[in-house]
Amino acid sequence: EGDQRKLGKQVGSDSRKLKATYPGVVGLQRAKEEATELIDQALSVFGPDEENVLIFIARYIGQRQR
């Protein structure tokens, strides 16, 4: 899944090269769901008004398209 320009490589190249990836093992949908859960857990450590570079990084990782 994805856009070759955003990925910087051909879509599906990991599968064709038989590279072991987490989404390849558990499925893309489950990998996305687990990533969302883990990011939510990480963010729950911080208060609602707290500003922290770790909050920015967690949100960035959850939204990135590559």
PDB file of N, CA and C in Angstrom:
ATOM      1  N   GLU A   1       0.852  -1.175   0.000  1.00  0.00           N
ATOM      2  CA  GLU A   1       0.000   0.000   0.000  1.00  0.00           C
ATOM      3  C   GLU A   1       0.889   1.226   0.000  1.00  0.00           C
ATOM      4  N   GLY A   2       0.520   2.207  -0.764  1.00  0.00           N
ATOM      5  CA  GLY A   2       1.274   3.437  -0.733  1.00  0.00           C
ATOM      6  C   GLY A   2       1.508   4.027  -2.102  1.00  0.00           C
ATOM      7  N   ASP A   3       2.300   5.057  -2.116  1.00  0.00           N
ATOM      8  CA  ASP A   3       2.627   5.802  -3.318  1.00  0.00           C
ATOM      9  C   ASP A   3       4.133   5.705  -3.523  1.00  0.00           C
ATOM     10  N   GLN A   4       4.536   5.279  -4.686  1.00  0.00           N
ATOM     11  CA  GLN A   4       5.959   5.067  -4.967  1.00  0.00           C
ATOM     12  C   GLN A   4       6.772   6.332  -4.692  1.00  0.00           C
ATOM     13  N   ARG A   5       6.227   7.500  -5.021  1.00  0.00           N
ATOM     14  CA  ARG A   5       6.950   8.752  -4.783  1.00  0.00           C
ATOM     15  C   ARG A   5       7.145   8.999  -3.292  1.00  0.00           C
ATOM     16  N   LYS A   6       6.145   8.693  -2.493  1.00  0.00           N
ATOM     17  CA  LYS A   6       6.264   8.898  -1.040  1.00  0.00           C
ATOM     18  C   LYS A   6       7.164   7.851  -0.400  1.00  0.00           C
ATOM     19  N   LEU A   7       7.077   6.621  -0.883  1.00  0.00           N
ATOM     20  CA  LEU A   7       7.870   5.539  -0.307  1.00  0.00           C
ATOM     21  C   LEU A   7       9.343   5.632  -0.679  1.00  0.00           C
ATOM     22  N   GLY A   8       9.613   6.155  -1.859  1.00  0.00           N
ATOM     23  CA  GLY A   8      10.985   6.199  -2.335  1.00  0.00           C
ATOM     24  C   GLY A   8      11.456   4.867  -2.899  1.00  0.00           C
ATOM     25  N   LYS A   9      10.514   3.973  -3.120  1.00  0.00           N
ATOM     26  CA  LYS A   9      10.814   2.674  -3.718  1.00  0.00           C
ATOM     27  C   LYS A   9       9.523   2.133  -4.312  1.00  0.00           C
ATOM     28  N   GLN A  10       9.617   1.065  -5.078  1.00  0.00           N
ATOM     29  CA  GLN A  10       8.428   0.490  -5.701  1.00  0.00           C
ATOM     30  C   GLN A  10       7.513  -0.118  -4.647  1.00  0.00           C
ATOM     31  N   VAL A  11       6.226   0.127  -4.821  1.00  0.00           N
ATOM     32  CA  VAL A  11       5.224  -0.461  -3.930  1.00  0.00           C
ATOM     33  C   VAL A  11       5.286  -1.973  -4.080  1.00  0.00           C
ATOM     34  N   GLY A  12       5.349  -2.684  -2.967  1.00  0.00           N
ATOM     35  CA  GLY A  12       5.391  -4.137  -2.989  1.00  0.00           C
ATOM     36  C   GLY A  12       6.779  -4.727  -3.152  1.00  0.00           C
ATOM     37  N   SER A  13       7.812  -3.870  -3.175  1.00  0.00           N
ATOM     38  CA  SER A  13       9.168  -4.389  -3.399  1.00  0.00           C
ATOM     39  C   SER A  13       9.636  -5.284  -2.245  1.00  0.00           C
ATOM     40  N   ASP A  14       9.231  -4.985  -1.012  1.00  0.00           N
ATOM     41  CA  ASP A  14       9.619  -5.839   0.109  1.00  0.00           C
ATOM     42  C   ASP A  14       9.037  -7.244  -0.045  1.00  0.00           C
ATOM     43  N   SER A  15       7.793  -7.325  -0.469  1.00  0.00           N
ATOM     44  CA  SER A  15       7.153  -8.634  -0.671  1.00  0.00           C
ATOM     45  C   SER A  15       7.846  -9.418  -1.782  1.00  0.00           C
ATOM     46  N   ARG A  16       8.145  -8.733  -2.875  1.00  0.00           N
ATOM     47  CA  ARG A  16       8.812  -9.415  -3.992  1.00  0.00           C
ATOM     48  C   ARG A  16      10.203  -9.909  -3.599  1.00  0.00           C
ATOM     49  N   LYS A  17      10.859  -9.204  -2.690  1.00  0.00           N
ATOM     50  CA  LYS A  17      12.197  -9.603  -2.239  1.00  0.00           C
ATOM     51  C   LYS A  17      12.132 -10.550  -1.037  1.00  0.00           C
ATOM     52  N   LEU A  18      10.902 -10.938  -0.671  1.00  0.00           N
ATOM     53  CA  LEU A  18      10.652 -11.833   0.462  1.00  0.00           C
ATOM     54  C   LEU A  18      11.233 -11.289   1.770  1.00  0.00           C
ATOM     55  N   LYS A  19      11.192  -9.960   1.928  1.00  0.00           N
ATOM     56  CA  LYS A  19      11.658  -9.344   3.170  1.00  0.00           C
ATOM     57  C   LYS A  19      10.591  -9.526   4.239  1.00  0.00           C
ATOM     58  N   ALA A  20      11.036  -9.863   5.429  1.00  0.00           N
ATOM     59  CA  ALA A  20      10.112 -10.018   6.544  1.00  0.00           C
ATOM     60  C   ALA A  20       9.786  -8.629   7.098  1.00  0.00           C
ATOM     61  N   THR A  21       8.528  -8.256   7.010  1.00  0.00           N
ATOM     62  CA  THR A  21       8.075  -6.998   7.581  1.00  0.00           C
ATOM     63  C   THR A  21       6.933  -7.299   8.540  1.00  0.00           C
ATOM     64  N   TYR A  22       6.741  -6.442   9.521  1.00  0.00           N
ATOM     65  CA  TYR A  22       5.664  -6.679  10.479  1.00  0.00           C
ATOM     66  C   TYR A  22       4.296  -6.720   9.793  1.00  0.00           C
ATOM     67  N   PRO A  23       3.986  -5.750   8.911  1.00  0.00           N
ATOM     68  CA  PRO A  23       2.697  -5.847   8.210  1.00  0.00           C
ATOM     69  C   PRO A  23       2.582  -7.114   7.357  1.00  0.00           C
ATOM     70  N   GLY A  24       3.702  -7.592   6.848  1.00  0.00           N
ATOM     71  CA  GLY A  24       3.668  -8.821   6.065  1.00  0.00           C
ATOM     72  C   GLY A  24       3.330 -10.038   6.898  1.00  0.00           C
ATOM     73  N   VAL A  25       3.694  -9.991   8.165  1.00  0.00           N
ATOM     74  CA  VAL A  25       3.442 -11.122   9.061  1.00  0.00           C
ATOM     75  C   VAL A  25       2.024 -11.090   9.627  1.00  0.00           C
ATOM     76  N   VAL A  26       1.602  -9.906  10.135  1.00  0.00           N
ATOM     77  CA  VAL A  26       0.297  -9.825  10.805  1.00  0.00           C
ATOM     78  C   VAL A  26      -0.802  -9.243   9.934  1.00  0.00           C
ATOM     79  N   GLY A  27      -0.440  -8.713   8.784  1.00  0.00           N
ATOM     80  CA  GLY A  27      -1.417  -8.062   7.915  1.00  0.00           C
ATOM     81  C   GLY A  27      -1.390  -6.557   8.116  1.00  0.00           C
ATOM     82  N   LEU A  28      -1.635  -5.838   7.047  1.00  0.00           N
ATOM     83  CA  LEU A  28      -1.533  -4.382   7.078  1.00  0.00           C
ATOM     84  C   LEU A  28      -2.549  -3.757   8.030  1.00  0.00           C
ATOM     85  N   GLN A  29      -3.780  -4.216   8.006  1.00  0.00           N
ATOM     86  CA  GLN A  29      -4.817  -3.637   8.867  1.00  0.00           C
ATOM     87  C   GLN A  29      -4.469  -3.824  10.339  1.00  0.00           C
ATOM     88  N   ARG A  30      -4.070  -5.022  10.715  1.00  0.00           N
ATOM     89  CA  ARG A  30      -3.717  -5.274  12.125  1.00  0.00           C
ATOM     90  C   ARG A  30      -2.496  -4.450  12.531  1.00  0.00           C
ATOM     91  N   ALA A  31      -1.507  -4.333  11.664  1.00  0.00           N
ATOM     92  CA  ALA A  31      -0.324  -3.537  11.974  1.00  0.00           C
ATOM     93  C   ALA A  31      -0.698  -2.079  12.214  1.00  0.00           C
ATOM     94  N   LYS A  32      -1.602  -1.541  11.390  1.00  0.00           N
ATOM     95  CA  LYS A  32      -2.065  -0.166  11.581  1.00  0.00           C
ATOM     96  C   LYS A  32      -2.818  -0.011  12.901  1.00  0.00           C
ATOM     97  N   GLU A  33      -3.678  -0.979  13.213  1.00  0.00           N
ATOM     98  CA  GLU A  33      -4.449  -0.924  14.459  1.00  0.00           C
ATOM     99  C   GLU A  33      -3.522  -0.971  15.669  1.00  0.00           C
ATOM    100  N   GLU A  34      -2.530  -1.847  15.630  1.00  0.00           N
ATOM    101  CA  GLU A  34      -1.597  -1.962  16.741  1.00  0.00           C
ATOM    102  C   GLU A  34      -0.747  -0.703  16.884  1.00  0.00           C
ATOM    103  N   ALA A  35      -0.356  -0.118  15.768  1.00  0.00           N
ATOM    104  CA  ALA A  35       0.418   1.124  15.820  1.00  0.00           C
ATOM    105  C   ALA A  35      -0.406   2.229  16.480  1.00  0.00           C
ATOM    106  N   THR A  36      -1.675   2.324  16.111  1.00  0.00           N
ATOM    107  CA  THR A  36      -2.556   3.332  16.710  1.00  0.00           C
ATOM    108  C   THR A  36      -2.695   3.107  18.209  1.00  0.00           C
ATOM    109  N   GLU A  37      -2.891   1.852  18.619  1.00  0.00           N
ATOM    110  CA  GLU A  37      -3.016   1.527  20.044  1.00  0.00           C
ATOM    111  C   GLU A  37      -1.751   1.902  20.815  1.00  0.00           C
ATOM    112  N   LEU A  38      -0.594   1.580  20.254  1.00  0.00           N
ATOM    113  CA  LEU A  38       0.663   1.872  20.942  1.00  0.00           C
ATOM    114  C   LEU A  38       0.925   3.372  21.037  1.00  0.00           C
ATOM    115  N   ILE A  39       0.593   4.096  19.989  1.00  0.00           N
ATOM    116  CA  ILE A  39       0.744   5.554  20.024  1.00  0.00           C
ATOM    117  C   ILE A  39      -0.196   6.149  21.055  1.00  0.00           C
ATOM    118  N   ASP A  40      -1.433   5.672  21.101  1.00  0.00           N
ATOM    119  CA  ASP A  40      -2.389   6.151  22.101  1.00  0.00           C
ATOM    120  C   ASP A  40      -1.890   5.869  23.516  1.00  0.00           C
ATOM    121  N   GLN A  41      -1.322   4.695  23.735  1.00  0.00           N
ATOM    122  CA  GLN A  41      -0.762   4.365  25.058  1.00  0.00           C
ATOM    123  C   GLN A  41       0.369   5.306  25.412  1.00  0.00           C
ATOM    124  N   ALA A  42       1.244   5.573  24.464  1.00  0.00           N
ATOM    125  CA  ALA A  42       2.364   6.470  24.717  1.00  0.00           C
ATOM    126  C   ALA A  42       1.867   7.876  25.050  1.00  0.00           C
ATOM    127  N   LEU A  43       0.886   8.352  24.313  1.00  0.00           N
ATOM    128  CA  LEU A  43       0.365   9.695  24.545  1.00  0.00           C
ATOM    129  C   LEU A  43      -0.386   9.808  25.859  1.00  0.00           C
ATOM    130  N   SER A  44      -0.933   8.714  26.354  1.00  0.00           N
ATOM    131  CA  SER A  44      -1.714   8.756  27.600  1.00  0.00           C
ATOM    132  C   SER A  44      -0.840   9.047  28.821  1.00  0.00           C
ATOM    133  N   VAL A  45       0.454   8.913  28.676  1.00  0.00           N
ATOM    134  CA  VAL A  45       1.375   9.188  29.777  1.00  0.00           C
ATOM    135  C   VAL A  45       1.433  10.689  30.074  1.00  0.00           C
ATOM    136  N   PHE A  46       1.169  11.491  29.056  1.00  0.00           N
ATOM    137  CA  PHE A  46       1.283  12.936  29.184  1.00  0.00           C
ATOM    138  C   PHE A  46      -0.062  13.555  29.538  1.00  0.00           C
ATOM    139  N   GLY A  47      -0.016  14.684  30.224  1.00  0.00           N
ATOM    140  CA  GLY A  47      -1.231  15.420  30.560  1.00  0.00           C
ATOM    141  C   GLY A  47      -1.821  16.077  29.328  1.00  0.00           C
ATOM    142  N   PRO A  48      -3.118  16.447  29.398  1.00  0.00           N
ATOM    143  CA  PRO A  48      -3.798  17.012  28.227  1.00  0.00           C
ATOM    144  C   PRO A  48      -3.216  18.352  27.760  1.00  0.00           C
ATOM    145  N   ASP A  49      -2.634  19.122  28.672  1.00  0.00           N
ATOM    146  CA  ASP A  49      -2.086  20.425  28.303  1.00  0.00           C
ATOM    147  C   ASP A  49      -0.574  20.410  28.186  1.00  0.00           C
ATOM    148  N   GLU A  50       0.006  19.253  28.346  1.00  0.00           N
ATOM    149  CA  GLU A  50       1.469  19.147  28.333  1.00  0.00           C
ATOM    150  C   GLU A  50       2.012  19.238  26.905  1.00  0.00           C
ATOM    151  N   GLU A  51       3.118  19.927  26.765  1.00  0.00           N
ATOM    152  CA  GLU A  51       3.806  19.995  25.484  1.00  0.00           C
ATOM    153  C   GLU A  51       5.158  19.321  25.655  1.00  0.00           C
ATOM    154  N   ASN A  52       5.458  18.411  24.745  1.00  0.00           N
ATOM    155  CA  ASN A  52       6.686  17.640  24.856  1.00  0.00           C
ATOM    156  C   ASN A  52       7.066  17.174  23.463  1.00  0.00           C
ATOM    157  N   VAL A  53       8.353  17.146  23.177  1.00  0.00           N
ATOM    158  CA  VAL A  53       8.801  16.704  21.856  1.00  0.00           C
ATOM    159  C   VAL A  53       8.398  15.246  21.597  1.00  0.00           C
ATOM    160  N   LEU A  54       8.283  14.445  22.630  1.00  0.00           N
ATOM    161  CA  LEU A  54       7.871  13.050  22.442  1.00  0.00           C
ATOM    162  C   LEU A  54       6.428  12.950  21.946  1.00  0.00           C
ATOM    163  N   ILE A  55       5.581  13.876  22.370  1.00  0.00           N
ATOM    164  CA  ILE A  55       4.200  13.913  21.883  1.00  0.00           C
ATOM    165  C   ILE A  55       4.204  14.208  20.386  1.00  0.00           C
ATOM    166  N   PHE A  56       5.000  15.185  19.986  1.00  0.00           N
ATOM    167  CA  PHE A  56       5.116  15.532  18.562  1.00  0.00           C
ATOM    168  C   PHE A  56       5.591  14.330  17.751  1.00  0.00           C
ATOM    169  N   ILE A  57       6.616  13.645  18.246  1.00  0.00           N
ATOM    170  CA  ILE A  57       7.179  12.502  17.520  1.00  0.00           C
ATOM    171  C   ILE A  57       6.148  11.380  17.390  1.00  0.00           C
ATOM    172  N   ALA A  58       5.446  11.079  18.471  1.00  0.00           N
ATOM    173  CA  ALA A  58       4.440  10.007  18.431  1.00  0.00           C
ATOM    174  C   ALA A  58       3.344  10.331  17.425  1.00  0.00           C
ATOM    175  N   ARG A  59       2.877  11.570  17.437  1.00  0.00           N
ATOM    176  CA  ARG A  59       1.829  11.962  16.484  1.00  0.00           C
ATOM    177  C   ARG A  59       2.351  11.918  15.052  1.00  0.00           C
ATOM    178  N   TYR A  60       3.580  12.343  14.854  1.00  0.00           N
ATOM    179  CA  TYR A  60       4.188  12.316  13.515  1.00  0.00           C
ATOM    180  C   TYR A  60       4.250  10.890  12.987  1.00  0.00           C
ATOM    181  N   ILE A  61       4.719   9.975  13.817  1.00  0.00           N
ATOM    182  CA  ILE A  61       4.839   8.575  13.408  1.00  0.00           C
ATOM    183  C   ILE A  61       3.463   8.020  13.029  1.00  0.00           C
ATOM    184  N   GLY A  62       2.449   8.385  13.790  1.00  0.00           N
ATOM    185  CA  GLY A  62       1.099   7.886  13.517  1.00  0.00           C
ATOM    186  C   GLY A  62       0.479   8.435  12.242  1.00  0.00           C
ATOM    187  N   GLN A  63       0.983   9.569  11.775  1.00  0.00           N
ATOM    188  CA  GLN A  63       0.383  10.203  10.599  1.00  0.00           C
ATOM    189  C   GLN A  63       1.212  10.057   9.337  1.00  0.00           C
ATOM    190  N   ARG A  64       2.447   9.637   9.466  1.00  0.00           N
ATOM    191  CA  ARG A  64       3.320   9.634   8.280  1.00  0.00           C
ATOM    192  C   ARG A  64       2.819   8.644   7.238  1.00  0.00           C
ATOM    193  N   GLN A  65       3.123   8.925   6.012  1.00  0.00           N
ATOM    194  CA  GLN A  65       2.607   8.153   4.886  1.00  0.00           C
ATOM    195  C   GLN A  65       3.654   7.260   4.239  1.00  0.00           C
ATOM    196  N   ARG A  66       4.823   7.169   4.800  1.00  0.00           N
ATOM    197  CA  ARG A  66       5.887   6.348   4.209  1.00  0.00           C
ATOM    198  C   ARG A  66       6.025   5.057   4.954  1.00  0.00           C
TER     199      ARG A  66
END
